[in-house]
Coordinates of C-alpha atoms in Angstrom, one line a residue:
X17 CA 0.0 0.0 0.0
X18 CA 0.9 3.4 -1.1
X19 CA 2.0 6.0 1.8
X20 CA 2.0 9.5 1.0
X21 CA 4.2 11.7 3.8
X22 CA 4.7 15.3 4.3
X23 CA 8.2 16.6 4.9
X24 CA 9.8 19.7 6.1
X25 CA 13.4 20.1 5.4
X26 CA 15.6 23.0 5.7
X27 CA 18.8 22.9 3.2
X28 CA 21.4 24.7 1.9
X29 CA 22.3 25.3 -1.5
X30 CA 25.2 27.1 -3.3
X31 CA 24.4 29.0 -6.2
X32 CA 26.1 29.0 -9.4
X33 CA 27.7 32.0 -9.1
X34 CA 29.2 31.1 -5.7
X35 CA 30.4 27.5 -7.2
X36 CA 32.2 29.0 -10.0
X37 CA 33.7 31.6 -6.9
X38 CA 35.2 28.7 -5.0
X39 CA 36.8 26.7 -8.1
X40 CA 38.3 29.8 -9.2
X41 CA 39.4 30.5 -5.8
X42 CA 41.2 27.2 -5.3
X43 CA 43.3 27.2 -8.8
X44 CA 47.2 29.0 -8.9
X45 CA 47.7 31.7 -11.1
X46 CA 49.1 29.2 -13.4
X47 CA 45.7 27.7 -13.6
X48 CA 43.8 30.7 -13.8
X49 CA 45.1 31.8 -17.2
X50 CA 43.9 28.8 -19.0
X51 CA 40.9 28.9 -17.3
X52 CA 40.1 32.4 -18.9
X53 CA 41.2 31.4 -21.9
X54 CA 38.9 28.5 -21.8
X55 CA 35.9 30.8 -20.6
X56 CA 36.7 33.3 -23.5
X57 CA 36.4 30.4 -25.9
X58 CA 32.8 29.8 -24.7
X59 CA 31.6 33.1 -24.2
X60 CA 32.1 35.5 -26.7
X61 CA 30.2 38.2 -24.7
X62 CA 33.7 38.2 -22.6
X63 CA 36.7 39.8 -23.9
X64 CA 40.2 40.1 -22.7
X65 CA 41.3 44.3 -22.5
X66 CA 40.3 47.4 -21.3
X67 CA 39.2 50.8 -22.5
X68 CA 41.4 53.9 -22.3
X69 CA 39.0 55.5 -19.7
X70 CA 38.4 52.8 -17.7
X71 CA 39.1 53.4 -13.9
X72 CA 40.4 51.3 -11.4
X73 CA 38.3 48.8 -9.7
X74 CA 37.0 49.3 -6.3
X75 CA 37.3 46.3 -3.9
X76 CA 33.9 44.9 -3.3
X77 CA 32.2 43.1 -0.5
X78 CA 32.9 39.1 -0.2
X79 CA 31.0 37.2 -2.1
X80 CA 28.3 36.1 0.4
X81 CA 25.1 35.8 -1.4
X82 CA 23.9 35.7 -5.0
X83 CA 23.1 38.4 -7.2
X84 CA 19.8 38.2 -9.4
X85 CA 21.5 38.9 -12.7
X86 CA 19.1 36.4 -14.8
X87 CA 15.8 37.7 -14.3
X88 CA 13.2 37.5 -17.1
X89 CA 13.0 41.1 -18.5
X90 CA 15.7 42.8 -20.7
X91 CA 17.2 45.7 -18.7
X92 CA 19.4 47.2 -21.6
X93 CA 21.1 49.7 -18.9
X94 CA 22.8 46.8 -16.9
X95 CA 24.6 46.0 -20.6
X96 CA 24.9 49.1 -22.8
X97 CA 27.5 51.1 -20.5
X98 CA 30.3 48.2 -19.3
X99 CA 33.0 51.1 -18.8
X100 CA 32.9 50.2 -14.9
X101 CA 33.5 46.2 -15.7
X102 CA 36.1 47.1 -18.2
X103 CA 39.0 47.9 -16.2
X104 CA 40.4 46.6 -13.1
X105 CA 43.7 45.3 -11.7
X106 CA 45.8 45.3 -8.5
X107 CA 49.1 46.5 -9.5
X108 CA 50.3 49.1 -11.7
X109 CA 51.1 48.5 -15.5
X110 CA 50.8 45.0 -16.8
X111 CA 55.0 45.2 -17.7
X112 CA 54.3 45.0 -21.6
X113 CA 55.0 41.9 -23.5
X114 CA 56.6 40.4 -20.5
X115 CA 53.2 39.1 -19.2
X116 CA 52.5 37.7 -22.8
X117 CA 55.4 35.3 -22.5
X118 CA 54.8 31.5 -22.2
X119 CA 55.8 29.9 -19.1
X120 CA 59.3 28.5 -19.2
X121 CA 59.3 24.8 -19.4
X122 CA 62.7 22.4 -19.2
X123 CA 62.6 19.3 -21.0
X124 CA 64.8 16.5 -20.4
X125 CA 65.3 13.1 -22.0
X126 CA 63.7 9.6 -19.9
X127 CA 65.9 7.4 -18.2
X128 CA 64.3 4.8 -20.5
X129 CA 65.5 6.5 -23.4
X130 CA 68.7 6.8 -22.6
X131 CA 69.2 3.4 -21.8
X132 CA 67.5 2.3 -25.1
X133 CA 70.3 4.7 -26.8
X134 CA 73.3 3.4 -25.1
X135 CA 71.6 -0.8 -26.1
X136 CA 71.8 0.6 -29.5
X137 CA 75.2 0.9 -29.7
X138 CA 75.9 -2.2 -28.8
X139 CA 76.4 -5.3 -31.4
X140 CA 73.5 -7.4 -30.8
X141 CA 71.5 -9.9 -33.1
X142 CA 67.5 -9.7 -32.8
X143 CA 67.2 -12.2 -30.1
X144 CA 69.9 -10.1 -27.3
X145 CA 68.3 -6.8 -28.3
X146 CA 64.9 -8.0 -27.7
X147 CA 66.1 -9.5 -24.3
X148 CA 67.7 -6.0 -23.9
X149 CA 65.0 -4.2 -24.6
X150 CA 62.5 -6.7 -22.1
X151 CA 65.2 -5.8 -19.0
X152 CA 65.1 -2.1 -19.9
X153 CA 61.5 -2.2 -19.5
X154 CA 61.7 -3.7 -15.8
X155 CA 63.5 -1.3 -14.8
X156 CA 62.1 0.8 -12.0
X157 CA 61.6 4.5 -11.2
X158 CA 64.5 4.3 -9.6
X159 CA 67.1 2.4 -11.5
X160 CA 66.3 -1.1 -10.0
X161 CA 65.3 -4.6 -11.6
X162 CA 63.5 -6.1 -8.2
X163 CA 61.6 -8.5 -10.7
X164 CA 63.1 -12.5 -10.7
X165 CA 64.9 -13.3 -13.8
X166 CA 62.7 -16.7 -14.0
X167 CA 59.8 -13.8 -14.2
X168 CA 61.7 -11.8 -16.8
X169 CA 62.2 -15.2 -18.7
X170 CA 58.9 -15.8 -18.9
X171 CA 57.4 -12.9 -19.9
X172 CA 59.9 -13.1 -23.3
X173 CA 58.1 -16.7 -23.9
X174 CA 54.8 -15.8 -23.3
X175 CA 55.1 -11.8 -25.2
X176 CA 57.8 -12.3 -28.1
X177 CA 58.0 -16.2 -27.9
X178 CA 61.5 -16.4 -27.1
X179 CA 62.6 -19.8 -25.4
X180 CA 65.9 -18.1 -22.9
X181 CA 67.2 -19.1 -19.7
X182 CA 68.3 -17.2 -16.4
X183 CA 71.9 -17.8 -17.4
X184 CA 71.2 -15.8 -20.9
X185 CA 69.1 -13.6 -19.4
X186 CA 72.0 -12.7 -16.5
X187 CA 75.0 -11.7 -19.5
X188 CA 72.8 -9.1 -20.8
X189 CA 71.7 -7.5 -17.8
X190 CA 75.8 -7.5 -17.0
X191 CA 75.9 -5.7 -20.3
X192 CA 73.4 -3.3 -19.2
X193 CA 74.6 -2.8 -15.5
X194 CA 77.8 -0.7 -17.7
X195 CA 75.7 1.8 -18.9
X196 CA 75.4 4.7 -17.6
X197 CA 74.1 5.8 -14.8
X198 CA 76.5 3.8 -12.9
X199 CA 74.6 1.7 -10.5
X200 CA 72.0 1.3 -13.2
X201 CA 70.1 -2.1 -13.2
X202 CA 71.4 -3.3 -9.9
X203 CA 68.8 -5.5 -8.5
X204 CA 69.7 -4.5 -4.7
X205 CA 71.7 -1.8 -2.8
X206 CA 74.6 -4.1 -2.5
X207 CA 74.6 -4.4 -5.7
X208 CA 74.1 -1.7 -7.0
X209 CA 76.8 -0.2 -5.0
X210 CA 79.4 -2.5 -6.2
X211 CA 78.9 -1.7 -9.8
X212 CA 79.8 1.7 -9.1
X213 CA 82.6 0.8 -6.9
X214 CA 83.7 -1.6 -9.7
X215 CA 84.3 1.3 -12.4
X216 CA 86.5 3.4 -10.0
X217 CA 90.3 2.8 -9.6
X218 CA 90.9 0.0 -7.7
X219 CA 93.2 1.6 -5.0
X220 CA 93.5 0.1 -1.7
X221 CA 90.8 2.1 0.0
X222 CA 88.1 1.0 -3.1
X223 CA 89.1 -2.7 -2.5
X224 CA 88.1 -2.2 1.1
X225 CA 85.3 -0.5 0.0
X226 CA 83.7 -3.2 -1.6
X227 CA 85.3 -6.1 0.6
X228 CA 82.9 -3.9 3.2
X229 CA 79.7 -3.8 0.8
X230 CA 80.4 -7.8 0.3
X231 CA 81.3 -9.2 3.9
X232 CA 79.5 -6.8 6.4
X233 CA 76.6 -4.6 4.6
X234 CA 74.6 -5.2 7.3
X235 CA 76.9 -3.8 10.0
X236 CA 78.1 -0.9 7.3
X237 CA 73.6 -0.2 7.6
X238 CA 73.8 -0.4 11.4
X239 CA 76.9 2.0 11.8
X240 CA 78.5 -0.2 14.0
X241 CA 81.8 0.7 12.9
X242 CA 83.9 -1.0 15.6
X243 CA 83.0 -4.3 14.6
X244 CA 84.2 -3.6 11.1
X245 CA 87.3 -2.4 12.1
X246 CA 87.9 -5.5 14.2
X247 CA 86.8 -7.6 11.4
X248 CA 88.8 -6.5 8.7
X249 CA 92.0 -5.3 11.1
X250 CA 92.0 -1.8 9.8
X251 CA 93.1 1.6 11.2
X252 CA 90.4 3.9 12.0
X253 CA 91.9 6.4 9.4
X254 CA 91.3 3.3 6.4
X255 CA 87.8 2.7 7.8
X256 CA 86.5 6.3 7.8
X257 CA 88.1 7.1 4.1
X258 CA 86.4 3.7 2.9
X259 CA 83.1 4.4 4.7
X260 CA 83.4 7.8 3.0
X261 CA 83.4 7.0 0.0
X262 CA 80.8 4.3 -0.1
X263 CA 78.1 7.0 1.8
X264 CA 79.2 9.6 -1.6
X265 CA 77.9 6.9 -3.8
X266 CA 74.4 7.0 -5.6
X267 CA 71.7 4.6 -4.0
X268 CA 69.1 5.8 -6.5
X269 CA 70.8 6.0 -10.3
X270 CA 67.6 6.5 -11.8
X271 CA 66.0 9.0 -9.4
X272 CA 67.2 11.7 -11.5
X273 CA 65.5 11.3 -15.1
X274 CA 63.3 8.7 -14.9
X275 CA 59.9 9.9 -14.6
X276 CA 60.9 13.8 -15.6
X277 CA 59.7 15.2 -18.6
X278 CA 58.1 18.5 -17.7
X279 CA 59.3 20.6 -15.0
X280 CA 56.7 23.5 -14.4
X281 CA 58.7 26.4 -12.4
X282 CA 56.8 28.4 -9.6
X283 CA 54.6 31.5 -10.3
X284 CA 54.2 33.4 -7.4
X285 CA 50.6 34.4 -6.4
X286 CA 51.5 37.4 -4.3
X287 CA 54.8 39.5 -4.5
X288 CA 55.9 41.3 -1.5
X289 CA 58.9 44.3 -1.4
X290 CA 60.1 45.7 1.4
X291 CA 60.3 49.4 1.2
X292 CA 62.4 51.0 4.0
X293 CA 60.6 49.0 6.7
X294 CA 57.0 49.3 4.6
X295 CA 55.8 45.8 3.4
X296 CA 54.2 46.7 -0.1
X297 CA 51.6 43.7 -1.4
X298 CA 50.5 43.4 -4.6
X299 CA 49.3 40.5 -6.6
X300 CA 50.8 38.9 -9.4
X301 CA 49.5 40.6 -12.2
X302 CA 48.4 37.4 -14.1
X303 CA 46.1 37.8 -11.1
X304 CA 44.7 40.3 -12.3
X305 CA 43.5 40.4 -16.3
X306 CA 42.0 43.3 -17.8
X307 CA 38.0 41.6 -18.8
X308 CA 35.6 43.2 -20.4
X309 CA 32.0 43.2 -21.8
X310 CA 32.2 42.9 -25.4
X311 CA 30.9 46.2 -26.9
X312 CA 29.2 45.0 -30.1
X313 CA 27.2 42.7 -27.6
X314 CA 26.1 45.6 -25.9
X315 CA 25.4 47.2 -29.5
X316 CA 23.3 44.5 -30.1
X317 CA 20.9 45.5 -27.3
X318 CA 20.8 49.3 -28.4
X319 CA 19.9 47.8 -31.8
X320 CA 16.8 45.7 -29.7
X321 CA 16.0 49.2 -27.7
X322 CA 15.4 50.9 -30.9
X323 CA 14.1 48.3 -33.0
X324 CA 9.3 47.6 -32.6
X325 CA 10.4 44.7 -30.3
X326 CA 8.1 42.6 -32.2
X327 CA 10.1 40.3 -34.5
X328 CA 10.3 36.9 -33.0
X329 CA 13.7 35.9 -34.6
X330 CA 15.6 39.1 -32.7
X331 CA 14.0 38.7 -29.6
X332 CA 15.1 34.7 -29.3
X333 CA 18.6 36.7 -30.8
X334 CA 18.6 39.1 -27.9
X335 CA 17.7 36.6 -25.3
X336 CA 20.6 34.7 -26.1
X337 CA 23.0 37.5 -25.9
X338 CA 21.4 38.1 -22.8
X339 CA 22.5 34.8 -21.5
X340 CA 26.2 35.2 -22.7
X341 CA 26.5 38.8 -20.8
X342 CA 24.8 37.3 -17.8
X343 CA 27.6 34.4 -18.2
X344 CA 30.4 37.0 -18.6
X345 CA 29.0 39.4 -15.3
X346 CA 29.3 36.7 -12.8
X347 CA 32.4 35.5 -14.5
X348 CA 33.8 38.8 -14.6
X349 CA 32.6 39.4 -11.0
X350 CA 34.0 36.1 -9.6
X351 CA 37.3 37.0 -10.5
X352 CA 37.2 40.1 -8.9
X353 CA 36.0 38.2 -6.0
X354 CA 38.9 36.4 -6.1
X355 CA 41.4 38.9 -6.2
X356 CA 39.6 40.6 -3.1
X357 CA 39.8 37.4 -1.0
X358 CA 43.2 36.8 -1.8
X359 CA 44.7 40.2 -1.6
X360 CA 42.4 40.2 2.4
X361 CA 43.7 36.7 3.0
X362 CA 47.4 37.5 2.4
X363 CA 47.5 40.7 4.5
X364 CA 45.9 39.2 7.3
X365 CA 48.6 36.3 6.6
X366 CA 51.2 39.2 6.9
X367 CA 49.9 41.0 9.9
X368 CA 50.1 38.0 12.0
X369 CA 53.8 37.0 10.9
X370 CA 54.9 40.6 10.4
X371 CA 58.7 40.1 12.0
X372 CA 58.9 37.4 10.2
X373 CA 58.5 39.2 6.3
X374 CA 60.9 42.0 7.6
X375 CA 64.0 39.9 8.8
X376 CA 63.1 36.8 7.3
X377 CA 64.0 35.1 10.3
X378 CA 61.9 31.7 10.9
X379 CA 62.5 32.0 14.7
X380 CA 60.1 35.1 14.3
X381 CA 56.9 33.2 12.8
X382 CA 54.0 33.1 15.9
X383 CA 51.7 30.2 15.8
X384 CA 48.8 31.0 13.2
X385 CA 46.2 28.6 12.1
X386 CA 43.5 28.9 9.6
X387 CA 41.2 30.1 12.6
X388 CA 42.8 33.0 13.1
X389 CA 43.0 34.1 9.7
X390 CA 39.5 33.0 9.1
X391 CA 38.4 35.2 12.2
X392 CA 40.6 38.3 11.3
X393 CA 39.1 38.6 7.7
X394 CA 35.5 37.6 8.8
X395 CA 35.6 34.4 6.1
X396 CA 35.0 30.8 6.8
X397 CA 37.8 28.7 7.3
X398 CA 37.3 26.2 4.1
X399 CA 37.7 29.9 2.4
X400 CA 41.2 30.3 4.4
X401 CA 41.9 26.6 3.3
X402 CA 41.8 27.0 -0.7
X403 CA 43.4 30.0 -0.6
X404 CA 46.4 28.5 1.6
X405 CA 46.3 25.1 0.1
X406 CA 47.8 26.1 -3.7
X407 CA 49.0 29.5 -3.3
X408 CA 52.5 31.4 -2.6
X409 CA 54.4 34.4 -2.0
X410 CA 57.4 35.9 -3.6
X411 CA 59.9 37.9 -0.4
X412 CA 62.9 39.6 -0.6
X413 CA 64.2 36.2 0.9
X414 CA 62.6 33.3 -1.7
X415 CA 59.3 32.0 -2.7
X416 CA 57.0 30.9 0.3
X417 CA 54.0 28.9 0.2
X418 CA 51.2 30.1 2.3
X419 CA 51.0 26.7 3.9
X420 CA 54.3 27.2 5.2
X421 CA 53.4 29.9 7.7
X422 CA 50.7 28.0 9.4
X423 CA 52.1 26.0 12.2
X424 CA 50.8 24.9 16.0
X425 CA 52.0 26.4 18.6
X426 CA 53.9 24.8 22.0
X427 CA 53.5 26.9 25.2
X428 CA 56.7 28.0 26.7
X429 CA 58.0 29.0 30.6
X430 CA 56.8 32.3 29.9
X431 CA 53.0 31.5 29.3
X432 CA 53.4 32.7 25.8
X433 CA 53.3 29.9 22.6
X434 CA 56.1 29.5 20.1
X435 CA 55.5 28.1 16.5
X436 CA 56.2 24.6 16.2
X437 CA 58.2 25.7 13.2
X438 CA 60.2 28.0 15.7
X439 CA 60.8 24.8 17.7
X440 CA 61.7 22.4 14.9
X441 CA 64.3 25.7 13.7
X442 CA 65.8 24.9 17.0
X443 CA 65.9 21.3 17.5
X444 CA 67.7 21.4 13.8
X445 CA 70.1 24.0 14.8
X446 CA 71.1 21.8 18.2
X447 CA 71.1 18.7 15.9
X448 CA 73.7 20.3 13.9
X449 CA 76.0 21.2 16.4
X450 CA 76.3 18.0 17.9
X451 CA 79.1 15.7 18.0
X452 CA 79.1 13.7 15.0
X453 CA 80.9 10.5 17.1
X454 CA 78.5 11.0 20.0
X455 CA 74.8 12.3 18.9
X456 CA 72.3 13.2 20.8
X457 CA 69.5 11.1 21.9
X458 CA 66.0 12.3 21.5
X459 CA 66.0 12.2 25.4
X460 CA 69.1 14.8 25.5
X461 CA 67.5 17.2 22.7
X462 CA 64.5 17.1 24.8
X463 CA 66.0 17.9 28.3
X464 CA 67.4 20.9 25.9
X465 CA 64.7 22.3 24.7
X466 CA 63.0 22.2 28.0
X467 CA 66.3 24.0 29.3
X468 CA 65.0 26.2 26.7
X469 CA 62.0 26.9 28.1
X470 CA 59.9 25.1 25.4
X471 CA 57.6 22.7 27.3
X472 CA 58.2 19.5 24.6
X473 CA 57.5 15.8 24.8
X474 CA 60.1 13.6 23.7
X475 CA 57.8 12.0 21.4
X476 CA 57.2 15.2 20.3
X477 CA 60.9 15.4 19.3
X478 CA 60.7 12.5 17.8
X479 CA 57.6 13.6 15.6
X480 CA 59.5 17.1 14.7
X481 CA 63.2 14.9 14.1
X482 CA 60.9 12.7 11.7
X483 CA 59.2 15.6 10.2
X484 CA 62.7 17.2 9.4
X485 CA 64.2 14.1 7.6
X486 CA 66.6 13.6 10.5
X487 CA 67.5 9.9 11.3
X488 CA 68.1 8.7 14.9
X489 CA 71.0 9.2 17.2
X490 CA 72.4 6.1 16.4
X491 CA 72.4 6.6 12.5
X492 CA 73.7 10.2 12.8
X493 CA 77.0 8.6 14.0
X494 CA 80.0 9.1 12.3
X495 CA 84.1 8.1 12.4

């Protein structure tokens, strides 16, 4: 049987201008250009410049609620004077051609290819180069073969019907192992190590390098350089050149042009100059692009105001239009959304870590989270987020991303809280002042900091050590 119940819901909706706000909120600057582009493809009504009279554009409210820009009748004023719209931007002049060029891209060669260049040049028959070309292709990011040869064998049966064995299989990855990189095609550390030990000149300290590699890797892994010593009778001054040159070798030959084609360099979303103690802000001028209303669109409505309004085809005509300028004014609006939430978002950003853009000084940066930020521009905190989460800043001291200058904070003996980017500056700065043959335990760096006066766990050392890409005590050691 049927059941018919009444509801009462109460929902929220986002509207479509407010949508396309947010995603053009989220994107880099790099982003945003092709995203005009791609809007000015769609939409003729939009067009990329600005008139000579044009003035510059005020700084609206956020971009709380929704306009009514689609209702049902014509108003022709809204579209026949688009002076106001044309012009806008939040620097001075756009620098000329400058911000016409292309991006600069680098492109590189793939490890693969280079490997298949150097098999080339070998002398192979049909059969080798096909077994050559199988091992080149199970190679990993990294310059590693980690896949069985009985595996390797059997994909050449099964894919180019080639009957080989491991043995066969084993002189042509030799082969390949000379090729540069050195270390290529190694199918462990150990290995791979030895290949590169194996093309140097095979001096005494090499030989004990490699007699080290072969008889006591896994004491060379756990630093315990005493039992090495007593194992191979050697003077401390023999261990310590040998184990030097072993740590200068490459663990990862193909880490450095395997998987890079394309390297994309960083555009800076804001750029900020410090003028005699004055921090100017502006935005990247690809930031802000000179949009317009296009004026024989507009012409086409002062054609419809003069016209008896009564042919059907112009009036469908005009209604179209309509749609396309409607299109362009929330696009058009959006952006300059955008550049108000950004430029509101950044100099809150810079209020809060205002010694630390003077001096540069990371020991200067306060604890900030998104809360604050959110609560100092009156925005929500998912607005804070996409502008933090893909954006960055160009100093007088490098290129930051906005990410980097949020941090928790760890109360201190004076009641006040330090950034935990403050405390991980530290804790770096003790670790590299330590003695290399004795470091310090995690238990030592903490009794430190507290001496400090930074009230910090020792797990919470270990968090920040692991965080910085610093090992343990006991792998820190050295001869």
């Amino acid at each position: 049987m049927q059941r018919l119940d009444l509801r009462q819901l109460l929902s929220q909706k986002l509207s479509p201008q407010q949508i396309q706000f947010i995603k053009l909120l989220q994107i880099p600057t790099v982003e945003l250009e092709a995203r005009i582009k791609e809007e000015m493809e769609i939409n003729p009504a939009l067009e990329e410049g600005r008139e000579e009279s044009a003035e510059e554009y005020n700084e609206s409210d956020d971009y709380e609620g929704e306009e009514e820009y689609g209702k049902d009748d014509v108003d022709l004023n809204d579209y026949l004077n688009d002076d106001e719209i044309s012009g806008y931007k939040m620097q001075g002049d756009r620098g000329g051609d400058d911000e016409d060029k292309e991006m600069p891209i680098a492109m590189t060669s793939t490890l693969t290819d280079s490997l298949m260049d150097q098999l080339g040049f070998l002398d192979l028959d049909d059969r080798q180069y096909a077994i050559g070309m199988q091992l080149i292709g199970s190679i990993d990011h990294d310059g590693y073969i980690r896949r069985d040869l009985s595996a390797i064998a059997n994909d050449l049966a099964f894919s180019q019907n080639i009957e080989t064995g491991e043995e066969e299989i084993e002189q042509m990855l030799h082969l390949i192992q000379g090729f540069d990189p050195a270390g290529i095609a190694a199918r462990d550390l150990p290995e791979c190590l030895l290949i590169q030990l194996e093309r140097r000149e095979q001096d005494p300290i090499t030989v004990l390098a490699e007699r080290i590699i072969r008889e006591s890797f896994e004491e060379f892994t756990k630093k315990h350089y005493q039992k090495i010593q007593s194992k191979f009778n050697i003077s401390e001054d023999e261990l310590k050149k040998s184990i030097d040159l072993i740590i200068r070798l490459n663990p990862k030959p193909g880490g450095a042009g395997a998987s890079m084609t394309r390297v994309q360099y960083i555009i800076p979303d804001f750029i900020l100059n410090n003028e005699n103690g004055q921090l100017q802000l502006s935005l990247n001028s690809r930031n802000a692009p000179d949009l317009r209303i296009s004026r024989s669109y507009s012409d086409m409505f002062d054609a419809y105001d003069k016209s008896d309004k009564k042919d059907k085809k112009l009036k469908e005509t005009v209604t179209f239009v309509k749609q396309k300028l409607d299109a362009a004014k929330w696009f058009i609006d959006a952006i300059r959304q955008r550049q108000n939430t950004l430029l509101r978002t950044m100099e809150a950003i810079i209020k809060y870590q205002h010694n630390f853009f003077l001096e540069g000084d990371e020991s200067e940066l306060r604890p900030m989270i998104l809360k604050d930020i959110a609560e100092e521009i009156g925005m929500d905190i998912s607005t804070v987020s996409r502008v933090a989460n893909s954006k960055a800043v160009q100093t007088e001291f490098g290129i930051y991303p906005l990410k980097y200058f949020f941090s928790e904070g760890i109360a201190t003996d004076s009641g006040e809280d330090a950034s935990s980017r403050e405390v991980k500056h530290i804790l770096k700065e003790i670790i590299e002042g330590e003695s290399k043959r004795k470091p310090l335990s995690d238990e030592k760096i903490e009794k430190m900091l507290n001496d400090k006066g930074y009230n910090i766990a020792r797990r919470t050392v270990a968090k920040y050590r692991e965080q910085l890409n610093i090992p343990v005590a006991r792998l820190r050691k050295e001869l």
